[in-house]
Short mmCIF file of C-alpha atoms in Angstrom, two decimals:
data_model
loop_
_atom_site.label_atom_id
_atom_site.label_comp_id
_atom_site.label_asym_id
_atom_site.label_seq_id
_atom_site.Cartn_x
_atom_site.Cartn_y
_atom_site.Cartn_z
CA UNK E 1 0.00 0.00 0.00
CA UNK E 2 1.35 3.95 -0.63
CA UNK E 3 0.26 6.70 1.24
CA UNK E 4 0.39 10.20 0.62
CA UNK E 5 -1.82 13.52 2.29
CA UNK E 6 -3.12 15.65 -0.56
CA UNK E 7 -5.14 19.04 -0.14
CA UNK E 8 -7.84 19.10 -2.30
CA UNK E 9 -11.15 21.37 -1.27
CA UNK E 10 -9.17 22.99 1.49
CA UNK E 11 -9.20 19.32 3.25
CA UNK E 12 -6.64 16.81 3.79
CA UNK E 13 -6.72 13.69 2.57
CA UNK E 14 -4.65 10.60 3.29
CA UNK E 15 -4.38 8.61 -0.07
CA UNK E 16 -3.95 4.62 0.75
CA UNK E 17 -3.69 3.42 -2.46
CA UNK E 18 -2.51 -0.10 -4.44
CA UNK E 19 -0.87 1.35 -7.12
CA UNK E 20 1.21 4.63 -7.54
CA UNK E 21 -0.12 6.41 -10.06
CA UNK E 22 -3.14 7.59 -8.39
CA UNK E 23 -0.09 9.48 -6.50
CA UNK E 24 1.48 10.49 -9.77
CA UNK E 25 -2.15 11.42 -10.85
CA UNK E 26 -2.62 13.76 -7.71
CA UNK E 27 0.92 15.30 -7.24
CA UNK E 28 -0.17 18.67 -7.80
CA UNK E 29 -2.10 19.09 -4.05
CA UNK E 30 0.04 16.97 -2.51
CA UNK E 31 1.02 18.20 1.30
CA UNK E 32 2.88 18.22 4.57
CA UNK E 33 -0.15 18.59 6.86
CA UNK E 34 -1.95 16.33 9.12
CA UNK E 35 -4.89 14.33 7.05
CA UNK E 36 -8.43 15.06 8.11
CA UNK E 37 -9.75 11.75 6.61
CA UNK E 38 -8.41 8.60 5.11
CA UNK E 39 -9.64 6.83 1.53
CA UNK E 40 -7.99 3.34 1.16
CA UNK E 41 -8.67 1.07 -1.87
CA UNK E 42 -8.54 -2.47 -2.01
CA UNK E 43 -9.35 -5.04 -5.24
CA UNK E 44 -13.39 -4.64 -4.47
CA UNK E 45 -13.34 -1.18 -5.27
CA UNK E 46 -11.61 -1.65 -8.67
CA UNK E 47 -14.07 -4.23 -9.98
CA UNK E 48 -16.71 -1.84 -8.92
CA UNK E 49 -15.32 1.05 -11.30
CA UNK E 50 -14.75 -1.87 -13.33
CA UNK E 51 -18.58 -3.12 -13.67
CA UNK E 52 -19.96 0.76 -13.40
CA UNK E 53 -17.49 1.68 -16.42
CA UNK E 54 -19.33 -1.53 -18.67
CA UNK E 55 -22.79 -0.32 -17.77
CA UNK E 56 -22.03 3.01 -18.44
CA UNK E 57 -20.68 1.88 -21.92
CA UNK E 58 -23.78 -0.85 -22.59
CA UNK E 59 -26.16 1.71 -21.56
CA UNK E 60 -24.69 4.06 -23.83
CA UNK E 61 -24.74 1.95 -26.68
CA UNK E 62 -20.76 1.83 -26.75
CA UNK E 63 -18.36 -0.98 -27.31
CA UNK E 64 -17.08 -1.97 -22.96
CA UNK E 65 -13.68 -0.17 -22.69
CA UNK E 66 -10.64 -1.97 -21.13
CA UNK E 67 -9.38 -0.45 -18.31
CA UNK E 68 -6.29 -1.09 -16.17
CA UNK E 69 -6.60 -1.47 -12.53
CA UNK E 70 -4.57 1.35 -11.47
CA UNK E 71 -6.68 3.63 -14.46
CA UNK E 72 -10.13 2.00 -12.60
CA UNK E 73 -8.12 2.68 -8.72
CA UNK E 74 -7.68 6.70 -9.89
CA UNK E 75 -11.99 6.61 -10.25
CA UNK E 76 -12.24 4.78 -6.83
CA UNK E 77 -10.32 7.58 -5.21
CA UNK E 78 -12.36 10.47 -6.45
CA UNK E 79 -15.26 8.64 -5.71
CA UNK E 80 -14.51 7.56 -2.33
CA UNK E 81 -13.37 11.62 -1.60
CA UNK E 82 -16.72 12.67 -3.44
CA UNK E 83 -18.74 10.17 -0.89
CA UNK E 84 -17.10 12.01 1.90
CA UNK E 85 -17.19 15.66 0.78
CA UNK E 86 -21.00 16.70 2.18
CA UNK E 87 -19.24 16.68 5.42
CA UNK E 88 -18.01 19.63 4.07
CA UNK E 89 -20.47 21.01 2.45
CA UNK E 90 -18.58 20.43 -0.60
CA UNK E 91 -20.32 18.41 -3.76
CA UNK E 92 -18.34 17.32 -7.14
CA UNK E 93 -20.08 18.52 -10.05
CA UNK E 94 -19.84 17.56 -13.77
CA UNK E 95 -18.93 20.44 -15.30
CA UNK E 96 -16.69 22.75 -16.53
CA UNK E 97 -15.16 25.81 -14.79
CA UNK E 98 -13.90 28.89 -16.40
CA UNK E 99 -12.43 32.17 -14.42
CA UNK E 100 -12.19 35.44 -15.53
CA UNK E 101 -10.53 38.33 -13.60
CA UNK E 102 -10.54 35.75 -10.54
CA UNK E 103 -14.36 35.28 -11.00
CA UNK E 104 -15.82 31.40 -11.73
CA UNK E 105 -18.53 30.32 -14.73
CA UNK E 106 -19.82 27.20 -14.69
CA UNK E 107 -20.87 25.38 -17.78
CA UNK E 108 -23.03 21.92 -17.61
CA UNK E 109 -24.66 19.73 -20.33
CA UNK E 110 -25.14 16.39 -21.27
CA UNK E 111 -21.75 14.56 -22.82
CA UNK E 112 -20.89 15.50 -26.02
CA UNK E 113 -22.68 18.86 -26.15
CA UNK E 114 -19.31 20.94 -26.07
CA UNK E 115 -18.36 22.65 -23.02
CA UNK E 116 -15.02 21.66 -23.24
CA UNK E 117 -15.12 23.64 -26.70
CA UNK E 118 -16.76 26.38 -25.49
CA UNK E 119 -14.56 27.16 -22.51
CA UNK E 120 -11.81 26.85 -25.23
CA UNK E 121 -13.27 29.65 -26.89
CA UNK E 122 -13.43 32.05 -23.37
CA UNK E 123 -9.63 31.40 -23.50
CA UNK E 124 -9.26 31.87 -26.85
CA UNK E 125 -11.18 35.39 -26.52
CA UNK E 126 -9.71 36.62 -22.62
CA UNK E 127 -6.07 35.61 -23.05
CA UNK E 128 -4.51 35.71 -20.17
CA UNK E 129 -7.33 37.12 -18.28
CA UNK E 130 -8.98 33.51 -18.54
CA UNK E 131 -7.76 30.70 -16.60
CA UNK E 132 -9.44 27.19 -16.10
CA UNK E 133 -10.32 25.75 -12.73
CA UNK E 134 -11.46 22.46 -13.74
CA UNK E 135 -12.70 21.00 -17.18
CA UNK E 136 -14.29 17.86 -15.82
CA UNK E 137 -15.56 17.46 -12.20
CA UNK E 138 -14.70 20.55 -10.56
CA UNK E 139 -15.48 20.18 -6.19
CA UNK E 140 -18.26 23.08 -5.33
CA UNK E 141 -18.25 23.96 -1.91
CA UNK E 142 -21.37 25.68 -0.42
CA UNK E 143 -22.47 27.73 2.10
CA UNK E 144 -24.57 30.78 3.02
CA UNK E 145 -22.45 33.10 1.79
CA UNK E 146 -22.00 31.86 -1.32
CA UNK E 147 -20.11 29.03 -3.72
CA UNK E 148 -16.07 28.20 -4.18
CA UNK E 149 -15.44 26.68 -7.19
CA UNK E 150 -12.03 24.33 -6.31
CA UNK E 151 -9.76 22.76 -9.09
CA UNK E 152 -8.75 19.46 -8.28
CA UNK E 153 -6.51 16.44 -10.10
CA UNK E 154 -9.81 15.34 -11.72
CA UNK E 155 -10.02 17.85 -14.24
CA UNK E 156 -10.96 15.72 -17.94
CA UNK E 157 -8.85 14.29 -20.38
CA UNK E 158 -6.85 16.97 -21.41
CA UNK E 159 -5.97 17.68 -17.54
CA UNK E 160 -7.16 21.53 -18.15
CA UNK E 161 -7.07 22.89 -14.39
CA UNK E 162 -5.34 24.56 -11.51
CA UNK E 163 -4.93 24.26 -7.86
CA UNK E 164 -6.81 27.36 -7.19
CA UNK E 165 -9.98 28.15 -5.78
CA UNK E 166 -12.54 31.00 -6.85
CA UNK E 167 -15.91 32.16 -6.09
CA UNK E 168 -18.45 30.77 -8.35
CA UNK E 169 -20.99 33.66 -9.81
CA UNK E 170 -23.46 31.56 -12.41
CA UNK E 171 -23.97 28.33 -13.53
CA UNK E 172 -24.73 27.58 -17.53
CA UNK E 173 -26.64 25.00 -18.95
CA UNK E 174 -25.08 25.18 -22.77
CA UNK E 175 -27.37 23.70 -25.45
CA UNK E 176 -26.53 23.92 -29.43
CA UNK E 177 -27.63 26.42 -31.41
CA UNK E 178 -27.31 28.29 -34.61
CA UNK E 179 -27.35 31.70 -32.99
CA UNK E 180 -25.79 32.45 -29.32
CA UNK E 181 -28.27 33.64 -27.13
CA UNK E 182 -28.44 33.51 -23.47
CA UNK E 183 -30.96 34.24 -21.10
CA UNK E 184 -31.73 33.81 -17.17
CA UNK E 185 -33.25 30.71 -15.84
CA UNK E 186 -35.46 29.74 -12.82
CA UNK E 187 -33.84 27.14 -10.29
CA UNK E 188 -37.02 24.89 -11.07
CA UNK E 189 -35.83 25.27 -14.67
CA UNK E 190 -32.27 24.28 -14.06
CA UNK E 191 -32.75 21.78 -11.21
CA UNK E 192 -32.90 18.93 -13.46
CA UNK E 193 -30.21 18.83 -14.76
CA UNK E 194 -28.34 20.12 -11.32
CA UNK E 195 -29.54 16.91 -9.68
CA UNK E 196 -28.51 14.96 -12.69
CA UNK E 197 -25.15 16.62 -12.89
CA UNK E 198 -23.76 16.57 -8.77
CA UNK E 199 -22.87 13.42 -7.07
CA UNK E 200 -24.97 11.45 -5.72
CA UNK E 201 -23.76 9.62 -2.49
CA UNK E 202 -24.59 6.07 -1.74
CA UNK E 203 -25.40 6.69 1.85
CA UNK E 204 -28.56 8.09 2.70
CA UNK E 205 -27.62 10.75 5.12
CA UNK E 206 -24.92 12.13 2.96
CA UNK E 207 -27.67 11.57 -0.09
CA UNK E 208 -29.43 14.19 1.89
CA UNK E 209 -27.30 16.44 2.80
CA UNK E 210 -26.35 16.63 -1.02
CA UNK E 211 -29.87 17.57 -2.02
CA UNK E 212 -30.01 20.15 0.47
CA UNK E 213 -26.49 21.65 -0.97
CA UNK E 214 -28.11 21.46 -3.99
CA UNK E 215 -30.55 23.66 -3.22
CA UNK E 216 -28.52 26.50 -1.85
CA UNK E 217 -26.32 26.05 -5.16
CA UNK E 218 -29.65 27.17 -7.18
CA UNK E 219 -30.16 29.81 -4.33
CA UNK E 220 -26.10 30.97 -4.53
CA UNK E 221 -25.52 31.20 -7.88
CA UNK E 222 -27.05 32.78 -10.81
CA UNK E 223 -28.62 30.58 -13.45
CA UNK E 224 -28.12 30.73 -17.38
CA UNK E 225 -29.24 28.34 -20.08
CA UNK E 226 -27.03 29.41 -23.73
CA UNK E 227 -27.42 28.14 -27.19
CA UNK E 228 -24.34 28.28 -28.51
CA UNK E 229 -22.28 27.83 -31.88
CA UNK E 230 -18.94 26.90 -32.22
CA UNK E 231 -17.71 30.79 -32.68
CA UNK E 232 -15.62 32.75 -30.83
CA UNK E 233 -18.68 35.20 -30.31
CA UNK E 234 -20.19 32.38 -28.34
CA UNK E 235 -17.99 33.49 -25.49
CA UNK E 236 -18.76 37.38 -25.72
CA UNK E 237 -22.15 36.27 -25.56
CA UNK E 238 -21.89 34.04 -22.37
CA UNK E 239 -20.15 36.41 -20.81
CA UNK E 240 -22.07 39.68 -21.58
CA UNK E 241 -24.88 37.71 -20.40
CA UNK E 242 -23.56 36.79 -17.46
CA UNK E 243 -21.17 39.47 -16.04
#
């Protein structure tokens, strides 16, 4: 077994892991201080990601992908840290984080739809003024005073992310379009596909306290839904909209 601490959501936690390159994976936050919690992994928890990972593909219609076990072991970590985090008051989110000027847009859809493209585009138009938190599964943490968007090691494919932290203003729900247009939604419009998009704990209690956090996310943030092309004016758009 390898252990390391790692500071991810302004928490500690102690990585006891199989294989190292969860540690590789995660070397970005790791640190000296004292670990708040512990997530271990053991051979059960692979075959889990394992079997979720076929579903996942059979339910999409998708030839089942072949994973190695320290690939499936990287999953069991986040998901082990995301079963923990409404202790916090902290969810993990499908979606993908922008800042600009040190301010945080969130963009959510279905797979596929492009917000990986068009968060491209909001670096493409800010420069240097545009910096990603996290591209993939981004932690939110939540409280009465509003939402801290956090980038962590899970940040997509193309590991677009930083170890910062920054307060999240609005939440966009990007749909296709011909024209960009953008206009403000309800939280009974956008609650859908909130549910559908945070983590969803397997114990009840912490099932709970997630779709109470959910509902001060609707409550702390500002709520969008854009149609979008694939044009760089798609980003003036969202933000004029939004800012």
């Amino acid at each position: 077994m390898i252990k390391n601490n790692y500071m991810i959501a302004d928490r500690v936690v102690c990585v006891d892991s199989l294989y190292d390159e969860v540690h590789d994976y995660c070397r970005d936050y790791l640190t000296d201080k004292e670990a708040e919690y512990t997530v271990i992994t053991d051979k059960s928890d692979i075959d889990s990601e394992r079997q979720r990972s076929a579903n996942e593909d059979r339910f999409e219609g998708r030839p089942v992908q072949v994973y190695s076990d320290s690939y499936l072991e990287e999953l069991a970590v986040y998901r082990k840290i995301a079963e923990k985090m409404p202790d916090f008051d902290t969810v993990l989110f499908h979606g993908s984080v922008v800042a600009v000027d040190g301010v945080g847009y969130l963009y959510t859809a279905k797979s596929g739809t492009g917000k990986s493209t068009h968060t491209r585009l909001w670096r493409e138009y800010f420069g240097s003024r545009a910096v990603m938190v996290n591209d993939d599964k981004p932690l939110l943490r939540i409280s009465e005073s509003g939402v801290t968007a956090f980038g962590t090691p899970y940040n997509g494919k193309h590991r677009l992310g930083a170890n910062i932290s920054v307060p999240l203003k609005a939440i966009c729900i990007l749909t296709r379009a011909a024209e960009n247009s953008i206009v403000p939604i309800s939280a009974a419009e956008a609650y859908p596909m909130l549910i559908q998009q945070i983590y969803r704990p397997s114990d009840m209690a912490k099932m709970q306290k997630t779709l109470t956090l959910a509902d001060m996310l609707a409550e702390q943030t500002a709520l969008y839904r854009l149609g979008c092309n694939m044009d760089i004016s798609a980003a003036v758009t969202a933000y004029e909209g939004m800012r």
